[in-house]
Amino acid sequence: AQTVTQSQPEMSVQEAETVTLSCTYDTSENNYYLFWYKQPPSRQMILVIRQEAYKQQNATENRFSVNFQKAAKSFSLKISDSQLGDTAMYFCAFMKPGSQGNLIFGKGTKLSVKP
Amino acid sequence: NAGVTQTPKFQVLKTGQSMTLQCAQDMNHEYMSWYRQDPGMGLRLIHYSVGAGITDQGEVPNGYNVSRSTTEDFPLRLLSAAPSQTSVYFCASSLTTGRSSYNSPLHFGNGTRLTVT
């Protein structure tokens, strides 16, 4: 069975600085998909970024980028120029092909951006 | 489009009571699912559906029933509520299923906070 581990329950960063959230996963699949979701205090779940395992190039979305290390089964999220609005829970999630779209989530990292 | 609509937003039940959490989407999505979110546990899949008339169990299905009589609606039923079912429940949908789900990311509702006393 696949598992997703987020080893940092809480993190904080100063506004305008860069922070990296860690995520590791365990799978025997060769191809799969990885996601980062953001959950602000409003409780809404927002897709931040996604990565296909067979693509070696790291995904980037504006200030958000990932460091995908397939051999190490690591998928960290880097947030550059942190903003107060980045304060949220961040969840790493895994999906394997053929799983009908079902996601396996990590336990989350609570990020606080301080002014 | 309203997206994914969940009702109610909050609910308090007594142990043993039953209730239905409603979920509706107006995007003609094939796939719908229910997750529960507990502190320190992330989100865990309860049940899912890949189309009208088709449902299947996720990681934590015990104590919950679902049905999918229409494409739009995917209600979650608690037959006899227990304190262990105190949680935040999310409904999510996507346009397609399987491998192509990657290109059709999940749309989440705003959640239902359920407390069972």
PDB file of C-alpha atoms in Angstrom:
ATOM      1  CA  ALA A   1       0.000   0.000   0.000  1.00  0.00           C
ATOM      2  CA  GLN A   2       1.111   3.508  -0.716  1.00  0.00           C
ATOM      3  CA  THR A   3       1.881   5.895   2.130  1.00  0.00           C
ATOM      4  CA  VAL A   4       2.640   9.594   2.248  1.00  0.00           C
ATOM      5  CA  THR A   5       4.675  11.133   5.058  1.00  0.00           C
ATOM      6  CA  GLN A   6       4.959  14.788   5.971  1.00  0.00           C
ATOM      7  CA  SER A   7       7.481  14.974   8.776  1.00  0.00           C
ATOM      8  CA  GLN A   8       6.963  18.630   9.704  1.00  0.00           C
ATOM      9  CA  PRO A   9       3.681  19.153  11.586  1.00  0.00           C
ATOM     10  CA  GLU A  10       4.269  22.902  11.824  1.00  0.00           C
ATOM     11  CA  MET A  11       6.563  25.450  10.245  1.00  0.00           C
ATOM     12  CA  SER A  12       6.880  29.196  10.231  1.00  0.00           C
ATOM     13  CA  VAL A  13       8.548  31.662   7.891  1.00  0.00           C
ATOM     14  CA  GLN A  14       8.999  35.390   7.717  1.00  0.00           C
ATOM     15  CA  GLU A  15       7.158  37.275   5.032  1.00  0.00           C
ATOM     16  CA  ALA A  16       9.179  37.520   1.766  1.00  0.00           C
ATOM     17  CA  GLU A  17      11.440  34.609   2.713  1.00  0.00           C
ATOM     18  CA  THR A  18      11.580  31.132   1.210  1.00  0.00           C
ATOM     19  CA  VAL A  19      10.350  27.976   2.900  1.00  0.00           C
ATOM     20  CA  THR A  20      10.475  24.303   1.917  1.00  0.00           C
ATOM     21  CA  LEU A  21       7.908  21.734   3.024  1.00  0.00           C
ATOM     22  CA  SER A  22       8.931  18.092   2.983  1.00  0.00           C
ATOM     23  CA  CYS A  23       7.036  15.096   1.683  1.00  0.00           C
ATOM     24  CA  THR A  24       8.157  11.514   1.201  1.00  0.00           C
ATOM     25  CA  TYR A  25       6.130   8.622  -0.086  1.00  0.00           C
ATOM     26  CA  ASP A  26       6.364   4.908  -0.425  1.00  0.00           C
ATOM     27  CA  THR A  27       5.237   3.030  -3.509  1.00  0.00           C
ATOM     28  CA  SER A  28       6.288   0.190  -5.763  1.00  0.00           C
ATOM     29  CA  GLU A  29       4.674   1.861  -8.780  1.00  0.00           C
ATOM     30  CA  ASN A  30       6.890   3.288 -11.491  1.00  0.00           C
ATOM     31  CA  ASN A  31       4.410   5.870 -12.704  1.00  0.00           C
ATOM     32  CA  TYR A  32       2.161   7.924 -10.489  1.00  0.00           C
ATOM     33  CA  TYR A  33       1.107  11.475  -9.760  1.00  0.00           C
ATOM     34  CA  LEU A  34       1.918  13.778  -6.874  1.00  0.00           C
ATOM     35  CA  PHE A  35       0.096  16.863  -5.669  1.00  0.00           C
ATOM     36  CA  TRP A  36       0.317  19.649  -3.120  1.00  0.00           C
ATOM     37  CA  TYR A  37      -2.931  21.060  -1.767  1.00  0.00           C
ATOM     38  CA  LYS A  38      -3.354  24.173   0.340  1.00  0.00           C
ATOM     39  CA  GLN A  39      -6.064  24.517   2.977  1.00  0.00           C
ATOM     40  CA  PRO A  40      -6.369  28.071   4.375  1.00  0.00           C
ATOM     41  CA  PRO A  41      -8.392  28.797   7.514  1.00  0.00           C
ATOM     42  CA  SER A  42     -11.484  29.013   5.305  1.00  0.00           C
ATOM     43  CA  ARG A  43     -11.232  25.201   5.058  1.00  0.00           C
ATOM     44  CA  GLN A  44     -11.288  25.260   1.253  1.00  0.00           C
ATOM     45  CA  MET A  45      -8.967  22.743  -0.455  1.00  0.00           C
ATOM     46  CA  ILE A  46      -6.941  24.360  -3.239  1.00  0.00           C
ATOM     47  CA  LEU A  47      -4.641  22.564  -5.673  1.00  0.00           C
ATOM     48  CA  VAL A  48      -1.232  24.261  -5.610  1.00  0.00           C
ATOM     49  CA  ILE A  49       0.910  22.158  -7.917  1.00  0.00           C
ATOM     50  CA  ARG A  50       1.149  18.684  -9.435  1.00  0.00           C
ATOM     51  CA  GLN A  51       3.833  16.442 -10.867  1.00  0.00           C
ATOM     52  CA  GLU A  52       3.825  13.352 -13.048  1.00  0.00           C
ATOM     53  CA  ALA A  53       6.441  10.839 -11.952  1.00  0.00           C
ATOM     54  CA  TYR A  54       7.716  10.113 -15.443  1.00  0.00           C
ATOM     55  CA  LYS A  55       8.499  13.792 -16.017  1.00  0.00           C
ATOM     56  CA  GLN A  56      11.966  14.605 -14.726  1.00  0.00           C
ATOM     57  CA  GLN A  57      11.445  18.356 -14.906  1.00  0.00           C
ATOM     58  CA  ASN A  58      10.242  19.829 -11.655  1.00  0.00           C
ATOM     59  CA  ALA A  59       6.838  21.521 -11.809  1.00  0.00           C
ATOM     60  CA  THR A  60       6.588  25.262 -11.171  1.00  0.00           C
ATOM     61  CA  GLU A  61       3.568  27.499 -10.606  1.00  0.00           C
ATOM     62  CA  ASN A  62       4.514  31.126 -10.002  1.00  0.00           C
ATOM     63  CA  ARG A  63       6.075  31.287  -6.491  1.00  0.00           C
ATOM     64  CA  PHE A  64       5.549  27.556  -5.909  1.00  0.00           C
ATOM     65  CA  SER A  65       7.942  24.915  -7.137  1.00  0.00           C
ATOM     66  CA  VAL A  66       8.721  21.323  -6.299  1.00  0.00           C
ATOM     67  CA  ASN A  67      11.893  19.323  -5.890  1.00  0.00           C
ATOM     68  CA  PHE A  68      10.960  15.869  -7.143  1.00  0.00           C
ATOM     69  CA  GLN A  69      13.531  13.183  -6.385  1.00  0.00           C
ATOM     70  CA  LYS A  70      12.073   9.953  -7.746  1.00  0.00           C
ATOM     71  CA  ALA A  71      14.811   7.630  -6.518  1.00  0.00           C
ATOM     72  CA  ALA A  72      14.567   9.056  -3.023  1.00  0.00           C
ATOM     73  CA  LYS A  73      10.739   9.143  -3.218  1.00  0.00           C
ATOM     74  CA  SER A  74      10.771  12.752  -2.138  1.00  0.00           C
ATOM     75  CA  PHE A  75       8.477  15.567  -3.271  1.00  0.00           C
ATOM     76  CA  SER A  76       9.170  18.820  -1.433  1.00  0.00           C
ATOM     77  CA  LEU A  77       7.363  22.116  -1.992  1.00  0.00           C
ATOM     78  CA  LYS A  78       9.271  25.383  -2.109  1.00  0.00           C
ATOM     79  CA  ILE A  79       7.422  28.640  -1.559  1.00  0.00           C
ATOM     80  CA  SER A  80       9.385  31.701  -2.593  1.00  0.00           C
ATOM     81  CA  ASP A  81       8.687  35.270  -1.466  1.00  0.00           C
ATOM     82  CA  SER A  82       6.249  34.028   1.170  1.00  0.00           C
ATOM     83  CA  GLN A  83       3.104  36.076   1.624  1.00  0.00           C
ATOM     84  CA  LEU A  84       0.692  36.342   4.550  1.00  0.00           C
ATOM     85  CA  GLY A  85      -1.930  34.663   2.375  1.00  0.00           C
ATOM     86  CA  ASP A  86       0.246  31.543   2.198  1.00  0.00           C
ATOM     87  CA  THR A  87      -0.623  30.806   5.821  1.00  0.00           C
ATOM     88  CA  ALA A  88      -2.440  27.468   5.602  1.00  0.00           C
ATOM     89  CA  MET A  89      -2.263  23.726   6.040  1.00  0.00           C
ATOM     90  CA  TYR A  90      -0.410  22.086   3.182  1.00  0.00           C
ATOM     91  CA  PHE A  91      -1.114  18.516   2.196  1.00  0.00           C
ATOM     92  CA  CYS A  92       1.004  16.304  -0.008  1.00  0.00           C
ATOM     93  CA  ALA A  93      -1.002  13.701  -1.940  1.00  0.00           C
ATOM     94  CA  PHE A  94      -0.279  10.655  -4.113  1.00  0.00           C
ATOM     95  CA  MET A  95      -2.335   9.079  -6.870  1.00  0.00           C
ATOM     96  CA  LYS A  96      -1.508   5.985  -8.866  1.00  0.00           C
ATOM     97  CA  PRO A  97      -2.854   5.348 -12.356  1.00  0.00           C
ATOM     98  CA  GLY A  98      -5.952   3.210 -12.325  1.00  0.00           C
ATOM     99  CA  SER A  99      -6.946   4.321  -8.846  1.00  0.00           C
ATOM    100  CA  GLN A 100     -10.007   6.038 -10.316  1.00  0.00           C
ATOM    101  CA  GLY A 101      -8.760   9.390  -9.088  1.00  0.00           C
ATOM    102  CA  ASN A 102      -8.494   8.488  -5.417  1.00  0.00           C
ATOM    103  CA  LEU A 103      -5.836  10.407  -3.506  1.00  0.00           C
ATOM    104  CA  ILE A 104      -3.714   9.321  -0.558  1.00  0.00           C
ATOM    105  CA  PHE A 105      -2.926  12.307   1.627  1.00  0.00           C
ATOM    106  CA  GLY A 106      -0.178  13.022   4.097  1.00  0.00           C
ATOM    107  CA  LYS A 107      -1.055  14.340   7.533  1.00  0.00           C
ATOM    108  CA  GLY A 108      -0.291  17.912   6.603  1.00  0.00           C
ATOM    109  CA  THR A 109       2.078  20.722   7.554  1.00  0.00           C
ATOM    110  CA  LYS A 110       0.712  23.864   9.168  1.00  0.00           C
ATOM    111  CA  LEU A 111       2.571  26.845   7.726  1.00  0.00           C
ATOM    112  CA  SER A 112       2.469  30.244   9.387  1.00  0.00           C
ATOM    113  CA  VAL A 113       3.810  33.266   7.548  1.00  0.00           C
ATOM    114  CA  LYS A 114       4.814  36.000   9.978  1.00  0.00           C
ATOM    115  CA  PRO A 115       4.901  39.721   9.125  1.00  0.00           C
TER     116      PRO A 115
ATOM    117  CA  ASN B   1     -21.426  27.014 -12.028  1.00  0.00           C
ATOM    118  CA  ALA B   2     -21.787  26.518  -8.300  1.00  0.00           C
ATOM    119  CA  GLY B   3     -19.076  23.823  -8.295  1.00  0.00           C
ATOM    120  CA  VAL B   4     -19.341  21.294  -5.474  1.00  0.00           C
ATOM    121  CA  THR B   5     -21.996  22.161  -2.916  1.00  0.00           C
ATOM    122  CA  GLN B   6     -22.118  20.498   0.486  1.00  0.00           C
ATOM    123  CA  THR B   7     -24.907  20.842   3.001  1.00  0.00           C
ATOM    124  CA  PRO B   8     -25.105  21.392   5.892  1.00  0.00           C
ATOM    125  CA  LYS B   9     -21.962  23.316   6.860  1.00  0.00           C
ATOM    126  CA  PHE B  10     -22.261  22.339  10.505  1.00  0.00           C
ATOM    127  CA  GLN B  11     -24.167  19.577  12.278  1.00  0.00           C
ATOM    128  CA  VAL B  12     -24.387  18.249  15.821  1.00  0.00           C
ATOM    129  CA  LEU B  13     -25.765  14.755  16.366  1.00  0.00           C
ATOM    130  CA  LYS B  14     -26.353  12.579  19.366  1.00  0.00           C
ATOM    131  CA  THR B  15     -24.905   9.088  19.448  1.00  0.00           C
ATOM    132  CA  GLY B  16     -27.169   6.704  17.561  1.00  0.00           C
ATOM    133  CA  GLN B  17     -28.870   9.299  15.404  1.00  0.00           C
ATOM    134  CA  SER B  18     -28.790   9.047  11.654  1.00  0.00           C
ATOM    135  CA  MET B  19     -28.298  11.734   9.068  1.00  0.00           C
ATOM    136  CA  THR B  20     -27.340  12.360   5.459  1.00  0.00           C
ATOM    137  CA  LEU B  21     -24.633  14.727   4.304  1.00  0.00           C
ATOM    138  CA  GLN B  22     -25.549  16.135   0.921  1.00  0.00           C
ATOM    139  CA  CYS B  23     -23.167  16.702  -1.966  1.00  0.00           C
ATOM    140  CA  ALA B  24     -24.075  18.044  -5.380  1.00  0.00           C
ATOM    141  CA  GLN B  25     -22.002  19.140  -8.347  1.00  0.00           C
ATOM    142  CA  ASP B  26     -23.138  20.922 -11.488  1.00  0.00           C
ATOM    143  CA  MET B  27     -20.062  20.259 -13.625  1.00  0.00           C
ATOM    144  CA  ASN B  28     -21.167  16.886 -15.076  1.00  0.00           C
ATOM    145  CA  HIS B  29     -18.274  15.196 -13.308  1.00  0.00           C
ATOM    146  CA  GLU B  30     -17.961  11.412 -13.531  1.00  0.00           C
ATOM    147  CA  TYR B  31     -16.013  10.942 -10.323  1.00  0.00           C
ATOM    148  CA  MET B  32     -17.223  11.872  -6.863  1.00  0.00           C
ATOM    149  CA  SER B  33     -15.804  10.993  -3.476  1.00  0.00           C
ATOM    150  CA  TRP B  34     -16.084  11.573   0.244  1.00  0.00           C
ATOM    151  CA  TYR B  35     -13.123  12.218   2.546  1.00  0.00           C
ATOM    152  CA  ARG B  36     -12.963  12.804   6.240  1.00  0.00           C
ATOM    153  CA  GLN B  37     -10.389  15.096   7.828  1.00  0.00           C
ATOM    154  CA  ASP B  38      -9.267  14.586  11.400  1.00  0.00           C
ATOM    155  CA  PRO B  39      -6.572  16.533  13.276  1.00  0.00           C
ATOM    156  CA  GLY B  40      -3.168  15.005  12.660  1.00  0.00           C
ATOM    157  CA  MET B  41      -4.597  12.468  10.202  1.00  0.00           C
ATOM    158  CA  GLY B  42      -4.876  14.319   6.918  1.00  0.00           C
ATOM    159  CA  LEU B  43      -7.758  13.379   4.629  1.00  0.00           C
ATOM    160  CA  ARG B  44      -8.883   9.780   4.322  1.00  0.00           C
ATOM    161  CA  LEU B  45     -11.118   8.374   1.621  1.00  0.00           C
ATOM    162  CA  ILE B  46     -14.470   7.006   2.788  1.00  0.00           C
ATOM    163  CA  HIS B  47     -16.331   6.076  -0.425  1.00  0.00           C
ATOM    164  CA  TYR B  48     -16.136   7.008  -4.052  1.00  0.00           C
ATOM    165  CA  SER B  49     -18.093   6.705  -7.277  1.00  0.00           C
ATOM    166  CA  VAL B  50     -16.991   6.642 -10.902  1.00  0.00           C
ATOM    167  CA  GLY B  51     -20.466   7.191 -12.312  1.00  0.00           C
ATOM    168  CA  ALA B  52     -24.172   6.925 -11.646  1.00  0.00           C
ATOM    169  CA  GLY B  53     -25.034   3.549 -10.148  1.00  0.00           C
ATOM    170  CA  ILE B  54     -21.401   2.720  -9.279  1.00  0.00           C
ATOM    171  CA  THR B  55     -19.904   3.094  -5.814  1.00  0.00           C
ATOM    172  CA  ASP B  56     -16.948   1.577  -4.014  1.00  0.00           C
ATOM    173  CA  GLN B  57     -15.273   1.664  -0.628  1.00  0.00           C
ATOM    174  CA  GLY B  58     -12.258   3.715   0.286  1.00  0.00           C
ATOM    175  CA  GLU B  59      -9.898   3.455   3.237  1.00  0.00           C
ATOM    176  CA  VAL B  60     -12.412   4.082   6.059  1.00  0.00           C
ATOM    177  CA  PRO B  61     -15.905   3.010   4.901  1.00  0.00           C
ATOM    178  CA  ASN B  62     -17.283   1.496   8.120  1.00  0.00           C
ATOM    179  CA  GLY B  63     -20.341   3.269   9.473  1.00  0.00           C
ATOM    180  CA  TYR B  64     -21.086   5.078   6.212  1.00  0.00           C
ATOM    181  CA  ASN B  65     -23.294   4.346   3.209  1.00  0.00           C
ATOM    182  CA  VAL B  66     -23.417   6.043  -0.157  1.00  0.00           C
ATOM    183  CA  SER B  67     -25.454   5.874  -3.331  1.00  0.00           C
ATOM    184  CA  ARG B  68     -25.173   7.536  -6.728  1.00  0.00           C
ATOM    185  CA  SER B  69     -28.552   7.583  -8.410  1.00  0.00           C
ATOM    186  CA  THR B  70     -27.714  10.632 -10.532  1.00  0.00           C
ATOM    187  CA  THR B  71     -24.494  12.109 -11.905  1.00  0.00           C
ATOM    188  CA  GLU B  72     -24.995  15.260  -9.863  1.00  0.00           C
ATOM    189  CA  ASP B  73     -25.607  13.917  -6.361  1.00  0.00           C
ATOM    190  CA  PHE B  74     -23.561  11.758  -3.999  1.00  0.00           C
ATOM    191  CA  PRO B  75     -25.037  11.705  -0.485  1.00  0.00           C
ATOM    192  CA  LEU B  76     -23.200  10.214   2.490  1.00  0.00           C
ATOM    193  CA  ARG B  77     -25.347   8.490   5.106  1.00  0.00           C
ATOM    194  CA  LEU B  78     -24.471   7.872   8.723  1.00  0.00           C
ATOM    195  CA  LEU B  79     -26.828   5.148   9.901  1.00  0.00           C
ATOM    196  CA  SER B  80     -26.032   5.293  13.623  1.00  0.00           C
ATOM    197  CA  ALA B  81     -23.667   8.115  14.511  1.00  0.00           C
ATOM    198  CA  ALA B  82     -20.778   7.467  16.886  1.00  0.00           C
ATOM    199  CA  PRO B  83     -18.404   9.945  18.581  1.00  0.00           C
ATOM    200  CA  SER B  84     -15.593   8.499  16.423  1.00  0.00           C
ATOM    201  CA  GLN B  85     -17.363   9.993  13.421  1.00  0.00           C
ATOM    202  CA  THR B  86     -16.807  13.514  14.709  1.00  0.00           C
ATOM    203  CA  SER B  87     -14.845  15.033  11.844  1.00  0.00           C
ATOM    204  CA  VAL B  88     -14.858  17.424   8.925  1.00  0.00           C
ATOM    205  CA  TYR B  89     -16.262  15.799   5.805  1.00  0.00           C
ATOM    206  CA  PHE B  90     -15.303  16.819   2.295  1.00  0.00           C
ATOM    207  CA  CYS B  91     -16.973  15.898  -0.944  1.00  0.00           C
ATOM    208  CA  ALA B  92     -14.851  16.114  -4.083  1.00  0.00           C
ATOM    209  CA  SER B  93     -15.439  15.569  -7.779  1.00  0.00           C
ATOM    210  CA  SER B  94     -13.482  15.450 -11.010  1.00  0.00           C
ATOM    211  CA  LEU B  95     -14.387  15.277 -14.651  1.00  0.00           C
ATOM    212  CA  THR B  96     -12.799  11.939 -15.395  1.00  0.00           C
ATOM    213  CA  THR B  97     -11.487   8.873 -13.668  1.00  0.00           C
ATOM    214  CA  GLY B  98      -8.402   6.697 -13.857  1.00  0.00           C
ATOM    215  CA  ARG B  99      -5.224   7.886 -15.526  1.00  0.00           C
ATOM    216  CA  SER B 100      -6.878  10.943 -17.048  1.00  0.00           C
ATOM    217  CA  SER B 101      -7.811  12.092 -13.548  1.00  0.00           C
ATOM    218  CA  TYR B 102      -4.423  13.762 -13.436  1.00  0.00           C
ATOM    219  CA  ASN B 103      -5.612  16.295 -15.970  1.00  0.00           C
ATOM    220  CA  SER B 104      -8.926  16.725 -14.191  1.00  0.00           C
ATOM    221  CA  PRO B 105      -7.969  17.722 -10.676  1.00  0.00           C
ATOM    222  CA  LEU B 106     -10.317  17.278  -7.774  1.00  0.00           C
ATOM    223  CA  HIS B 107     -12.791  20.050  -7.005  1.00  0.00           C
ATOM    224  CA  PHE B 108     -13.611  20.108  -3.316  1.00  0.00           C
ATOM    225  CA  GLY B 109     -16.681  21.319  -1.521  1.00  0.00           C
ATOM    226  CA  ASN B 110     -16.296  23.580   1.511  1.00  0.00           C
ATOM    227  CA  GLY B 111     -16.777  20.768   3.989  1.00  0.00           C
ATOM    228  CA  THR B 112     -19.253  19.803   6.699  1.00  0.00           C
ATOM    229  CA  ARG B 113     -18.161  19.924  10.313  1.00  0.00           C
ATOM    230  CA  LEU B 114     -19.924  17.121  12.175  1.00  0.00           C
ATOM    231  CA  THR B 115     -19.898  16.694  15.925  1.00  0.00           C
ATOM    232  CA  VAL B 116     -21.322  13.574  17.535  1.00  0.00           C
ATOM    233  CA  THR B 117     -21.938  13.793  21.291  1.00  0.00           C
TER     234      THR B 117
END
